MMTF fields as JSON, N, C-alpha, C and O atoms, coordinates in Angstrom:
{
  "mmtfVersion": "1.0.0",
  "mmtfProducer": "UNKNOWN",
  "numBonds": 291,
  "numAtoms": 292,
  "numGroups": 73,
  "numChains": 1,
  "numModels": 1,
  "chainsPerModel": [1],
  "groupsPerChain": [73],
  "chainIdList": ["A"],
  "bondAtomList": [4, 2, 8, 6, 12, 10, 16, 14, 20, 18, 24, 22, 28, 26, 32, 30, 36, 34, 40, 38, 44, 42, 48, 46, 52, 50, 56, 54, 60, 58, 64, 62, 68, 66, 72, 70, 76, 74, 80, 78, 84, 82, 88, 86, 92, 90, 96, 94, 100, 98, 104, 102, 108, 106, 112, 110, 116, 114, 120, 118, 124, 122, 128, 126, 132, 130, 136, 134, 140, 138, 144, 142, 148, 146, 152, 150, 156, 154, 160, 158, 164, 162, 168, 166, 172, 170, 176, 174, 180, 178, 184, 182, 188, 186, 192, 190, 196, 194, 200, 198, 204, 202, 208, 206, 212, 210, 216, 214, 220, 218, 224, 222, 228, 226, 232, 230, 236, 234, 240, 238, 244, 242, 248, 246, 252, 250, 256, 254, 260, 258, 264, 262, 268, 266, 272, 270, 276, 274, 280, 278, 284, 282, 288, 286],
  "bondOrderList": [1, 1, 1, 1, 1, 1, 1, 1, 1, 1, 1, 1, 1, 1, 1, 1, 1, 1, 1, 1, 1, 1, 1, 1, 1, 1, 1, 1, 1, 1, 1, 1, 1, 1, 1, 1, 1, 1, 1, 1, 1, 1, 1, 1, 1, 1, 1, 1, 1, 1, 1, 1, 1, 1, 1, 1, 1, 1, 1, 1, 1, 1, 1, 1, 1, 1, 1, 1, 1, 1, 1, 1],
  "groupList": [{"groupName": "UNK", "atomNameList": ["N", "CA", "C", "O"], "elementList": ["N", "C", "C", "O"], "formalChargeList": [0, 0, 0, 0], "bondAtomList": [1, 0, 2, 1, 3, 2], "bondOrderList": [1, 1, 2], "singleLetterCode": "X", "chemCompType": "L-PEPTIDE LINKING"}],
  "groupTypeList": [0, 0, 0, 0, 0, 0, 0, 0, 0, 0, 0, 0, 0, 0, 0, 0, 0, 0, 0, 0, 0, 0, 0, 0, 0, 0, 0, 0, 0, 0, 0, 0, 0, 0, 0, 0, 0, 0, 0, 0, 0, 0, 0, 0, 0, 0, 0, 0, 0, 0, 0, 0, 0, 0, 0, 0, 0, 0, 0, 0, 0, 0, 0, 0, 0, 0, 0, 0, 0, 0, 0, 0, 0],
  "groupIdList": [1, 2, 3, 4, 5, 6, 7, 8, 9, 10, 11, 12, 13, 14, 15, 16, 17, 18, 19, 20, 21, 22, 23, 24, 25, 26, 27, 28, 29, 30, 31, 32, 33, 34, 35, 36, 37, 38, 39, 40, 41, 42, 43, 44, 45, 46, 47, 48, 49, 50, 51, 52, 53, 54, 55, 56, 57, 58, 59, 60, 61, 62, 63, 64, 65, 66, 67, 68, 69, 70, 71, 72, 73],
  "secStructList": [7, 7, 7, 1, 3, 3, 3, 3, 3, 3, 3, 3, 1, 6, 6, 7, 7, 1, 7, 7, 3, 3, 3, 3, 3, 3, 3, 6, 6, 7, 7, 7, 7, 7, 7, 7, 1, 7, 7, 6, 6, 7, 3, 3, 3, 3, 3, 3, 3, 3, 3, 3, 6, 6, 3, 3, 7, 7, 7, 7, 7, 7, 3, 3, 3, 3, 7, 7, 7, 7, 7, 7, 7],
  "xCoordList": [0.766, -0.012, 0.872, 0.37, 2.131, 3.041, 4.06, 5.092, 3.836, 4.855, 4.812, 3.761, 6.024, 6.193, 5.91, 5.271, 6.378, 6.173, 6.83, 7.234, 6.933, 7.409, 8.501, 8.4, 9.502, 10.56, 10.374, 10.302, 10.302, 10.068, 11.411, 12.122, 11.814, 13.055, 12.8, 11.843, 13.652, 13.484, 14.815, 15.865, 14.781, 15.962, 15.539, 14.377, 16.537, 16.32, 16.104, 16.801, 15.175, 14.986, 13.843, 13.461, 13.332, 12.277, 12.905, 13.986, 12.228, 12.713, 14.091, 14.836, 14.43, 15.751, 15.848, 14.859, 16.995, 17.223, 18.349, 18.642, 19.011, 20.019, 19.94, 19.158, 20.743, 20.766, 19.592, 19.286, 18.946, 17.799, 18.349, 19.345, 17.623, 17.94, 16.594, 15.531, 16.714, 15.552, 15.165, 15.998, 13.829, 13.4, 12.372, 12.082, 11.824, 10.795, 10.596, 10.862, 10.111, 9.656, 8.298, 8.123, 7.317, 5.971, 5.546, 6.167, 4.43, 3.948, 3.219, 2.978, 2.86, 2.117, 0.801, 0.252, 0.29, -1.032, -1.15, -2.217, -0.005, -0.032, -0.079, 0.685, -0.98, -1.112, -0.845, -1.06, -0.352, -0.029, 1.098, 1.339, 1.773, 2.921, 2.946, 2.865, 3.049, 3.168, 4.617, 5.081, 5.311, 6.672, 6.633, 6.735, 6.484, 6.223, 7.522, 8.558, 7.488, 8.571, 9.6, 10.702, 9.181, 10.095, 10.061, 9.038, 11.068, 11.043, 10.142, 9.906, 9.634, 8.725, 9.435, 10.557, 8.848, 9.316, 10.466, 11.262, 10.545, 11.544, 10.982, 9.832, 11.736, 11.378, 12.002, 13.193, 11.265, 11.772, 11.195, 10.18, 11.902, 11.408, 11.351, 12.078, 10.396, 10.156, 10.117, 9.788, 10.454, 10.226, 9.985, 10.329, 9.412, 8.952, 9.263, 9.18, 9.613, 9.611, 9.184, 9.418, 8.55, 8.092, 9.277, 10.299, 9.086, 10.109, 9.391, 8.304, 10.097, 9.632, 10.872, 11.992, 10.684, 11.84, 12.723, 13.894, 12.118, 12.877, 13.711, 14.628, 13.421, 14.242, 13.297, 12.16, 13.882, 13.114, 12.528, 13.056, 11.467, 10.895, 11.667, 12.6, 11.253, 11.785, 11.234, 10.234, 11.86, 11.357, 10.072, 9.835, 9.248, 8.157, 8.637, 9.826, 7.685, 7.979, 8.365, 7.891, 9.169, 9.514, 8.409, 7.954, 8.012, 7.086, 7.776, 8.57, 7.424, 8.067, 7.022, 5.93, 7.393, 6.568, 7.336, 8.521, 6.674, 7.253, 6.403, 5.177, 7.015, 6.23, 5.689, 6.243, 4.618, 4.004, 5.109, 6.048, 4.89, 5.821, 5.485, 4.403, 6.402, 6.223, 5.017, 4.898, 4.222, 3.137, 3.634, 4.693, 2.973, 3.414, 3.495, 2.668, 4.366, 4.538, 3.738, 3.819],
  "yCoordList": [-1.185, 0.032, 1.26, 2.365, 1.105, 2.386, 2.289, 2.954, 1.526, 1.384, 2.599, 3.194, 2.972, 3.979, 3.327, 3.924, 2.032, 1.299, -0.083, -0.434, -0.884, -2.178, -2.344, -1.759, -3.104, -3.381, -4.847, -5.801, -4.929, -6.255, -6.733, -5.952, -7.986, -8.577, -9.834, -10.554, -10.13, -11.284, -11.99, -11.349, -13.362, -14.189, -15.188, -15.581, -15.585, -16.512, -17.959, -18.346, -18.665, -20.081, -20.282, -19.384, -21.525, -21.892, -22.148, -22.731, -21.712, -21.95, -21.455, -22.073, -20.337, -19.696, -19.212, -18.762, -19.311, -18.758, -17.743, -17.172, -17.479, -16.476, -15.755, -16.118, -14.726, -13.994, -13.039, -12.682, -12.636, -11.713, -10.294, -9.84, -9.634, -8.18, -7.417, -7.902, -6.199, -5.377, -4.944, -4.429, -5.178, -4.82, -3.684, -3.066, -3.431, -2.336, -1.929, -2.673, -0.695, -0.162, 0.354, 1.162, -0.078, 0.37, 1.082, 0.938, 1.887, 2.675, 1.926, 0.727, 2.596, 2.029, 1.531, 2.071, 0.501, -0.128, -0.828, -1.289, -0.867, -1.556, -3.07, -3.542, -3.803, -5.215, -6.165, -7.372, -5.569, -6.393, -5.716, -4.516, -6.529, -5.954, -6.807, -8.03, -6.253, -7.026, -6.912, -5.821, -8.033, -8.038, -8.345, -9.509, -7.316, -7.544, -7.6, -7.14, -8.142, -8.157, -9.318, -9.294, -10.315, -11.47, -12.451, -12.515, -13.196, -14.17, -15.372, -15.772, -15.952, -17.1, -18.368, -18.684, -19.02, -20.29, -20.054, -20.963, -18.949, -18.702, -18.756, -18.365, -19.223, -19.417, -18.369, -18.089, -17.788, -16.782, -17.051, -17.727, -16.483, -16.459, -14.979, -14.125, -14.754, -13.341, -13.291, -14.266, -12.152, -11.86, -10.382, -9.625, -9.935, -8.496, -8.16, -9.014, -6.929, -6.385, -4.956, -4.194, -4.585, -3.247, -2.369, -2.841, -1.096, -0.076, 1.174, 1.526, 1.855, 3.216, 3.94, 3.459, 5.048, 5.862, 5.111, 5.432, 4.133, 3.432, 2.274, 1.754, 1.879, 0.838, -0.13, 0.174, -1.367, -2.382, -3.46, -3.688, -4.086, -5.213, -6.472, -6.445, -7.571, -8.849, -9.176, -8.58, -10.126, -10.503, -11.331, -11.962, -11.316, -12.205, -13.637, -13.897, -14.52, -15.797, -15.732, -14.823, -16.598, -16.622, -17.366, -18.446, -16.75, -17.46, -17.528, -16.667, -18.597, -18.803, -19.161, -19.646, -18.908, -19.149, -19.206, -18.871, -19.639, -19.746, -18.977, -19.087, -18.21, -17.553, -18.548, -19.645, -18.271, -19.151, -19.459, -18.699, -20.672, -21.057, -20.21, -19.631, -20.152, -19.423, -20.13, -21.354, -19.406, -19.877, -20.745, -20.423, -21.773, -22.595, -21.783, -20.894, -22.024, -21.33, -21.897, -21.382],
  "zCoordList": [0.013, 0.005, -0.045, -0.25, 0.13, 0.146, -0.965, -0.887, -1.957, -3.119, -3.968, -4.209, -4.437, -5.54, -6.804, -7.671, -6.989, -8.188, -7.995, -6.887, -9.126, -9.187, -10.251, -11.329, -9.971, -10.878, -11.349, -10.574, -12.734, -13.384, -13.873, -14.505, -13.619, -14.016, -14.796, -14.509, -15.808, -16.659, -16.765, -16.738, -16.89, -17.176, -18.231, -18.331, -19.019, -20.128, -19.487, -18.549, -20.01, -19.644, -18.618, -17.867, -18.646, -17.725, -16.357, -16.269, -15.286, -13.951, -13.643, -12.881, -14.237, -14.077, -12.603, -12.025, -12.046, -10.684, -10.693, -9.642, -11.847, -11.965, -13.249, -14.127, -13.386, -14.659, -14.886, -16.023, -13.81, -13.97, -14.266, -13.702, -15.192, -15.594, -15.484, -15.873, -14.932, -14.882, -16.325, -17.072, -16.708, -18.002, -17.989, -19.013, -16.772, -16.74, -15.25, -14.306, -15.144, -13.838, -14.118, -15.031, -13.369, -13.596, -12.329, -11.276, -12.452, -11.284, -10.27, -10.414, -9.247, -8.172, -8.684, -9.644, -8.047, -8.315, -9.737, -10.144, -10.432, -11.751, -11.399, -10.556, -12.054, -11.8, -12.961, -12.859, -14.113, -15.228, -15.984, -15.859, -16.766, -17.674, -18.927, -18.816, -20.062, -21.306, -21.814, -22.145, -21.867, -22.416, -23.882, -24.27, -24.731, -26.135, -26.938, -26.457, -28.125, -29.016, -28.837, -29.386, -28.053, -27.795, -28.945, -29.627, -29.201, -30.257, -30.015, -28.875, -31.129, -31.001, -30.375, -30.772, -29.496, -28.986, -27.934, -27.7, -27.36, -26.338, -24.968, -24.766, -24.007, -22.635, -21.71, -21.847, -20.792, -19.917, -18.493, -18.325, -17.483, -16.066, -15.71, -16.219, -14.765, -14.33, -12.803, -12.127, -12.31, -10.868, -10.726, -11.634, -9.631, -9.441, -7.979, -7.096, -7.756, -6.405, -6.361, -7.298, -5.262, -5.068, -4.651, -4.153, -4.877, -4.37, -3.908, -4.367, -2.928, -2.548, -2.031, -2.205, -1.422, -0.962, 0.096, 0.297, 0.731, 1.82, 1.137, 1.773, -0.093, -0.768, -1.452, -1.813, -1.605, -2.373, -1.413, -0.325, -1.834, -1.093, -1.46, -2.263, -0.85, -1.222, -2.606, -3.009, -3.373, -4.663, -4.524, -3.494, -5.582, -5.667, -5.97, -6.151, -6.014, -6.525, -7.973, -8.656, -8.497, -9.884, -10.705, -10.328, -11.814, -12.729, -14.115, -14.492, -14.836, -16.093, -17.198, -16.901, -18.464, -19.619, -20.842, -20.865, -21.918, -23.253, -24.218, -24.188, -25.064, -26.141, -27.094, -27.159, -27.875, -28.84, -29.902, -30.137, -30.524, -31.583, -32.821, -32.914, -33.739, -35.05, -35.807, -35.765, -36.426, -37.217, -38.407, -38.946, -38.831, -39.97, -41.226, -41.431, -41.996, -43.287, -44.448, -45.563]
}
């Protein structure tokens, strides 16, 4: 309830536990984020943490997913 915003981080691969890089910072009360422009058939893991003037929260749980495969030609 006192966040300034959220930092979204991504790592390559399913169930990644290392190699996260911040890809976005969104405002307070934001509940979704679209990571557009990724290649077809690629797998990524994500984690999020809140931030405010006092610093950063703990990280969220890690979630993973794979982009859809390329359409048949």
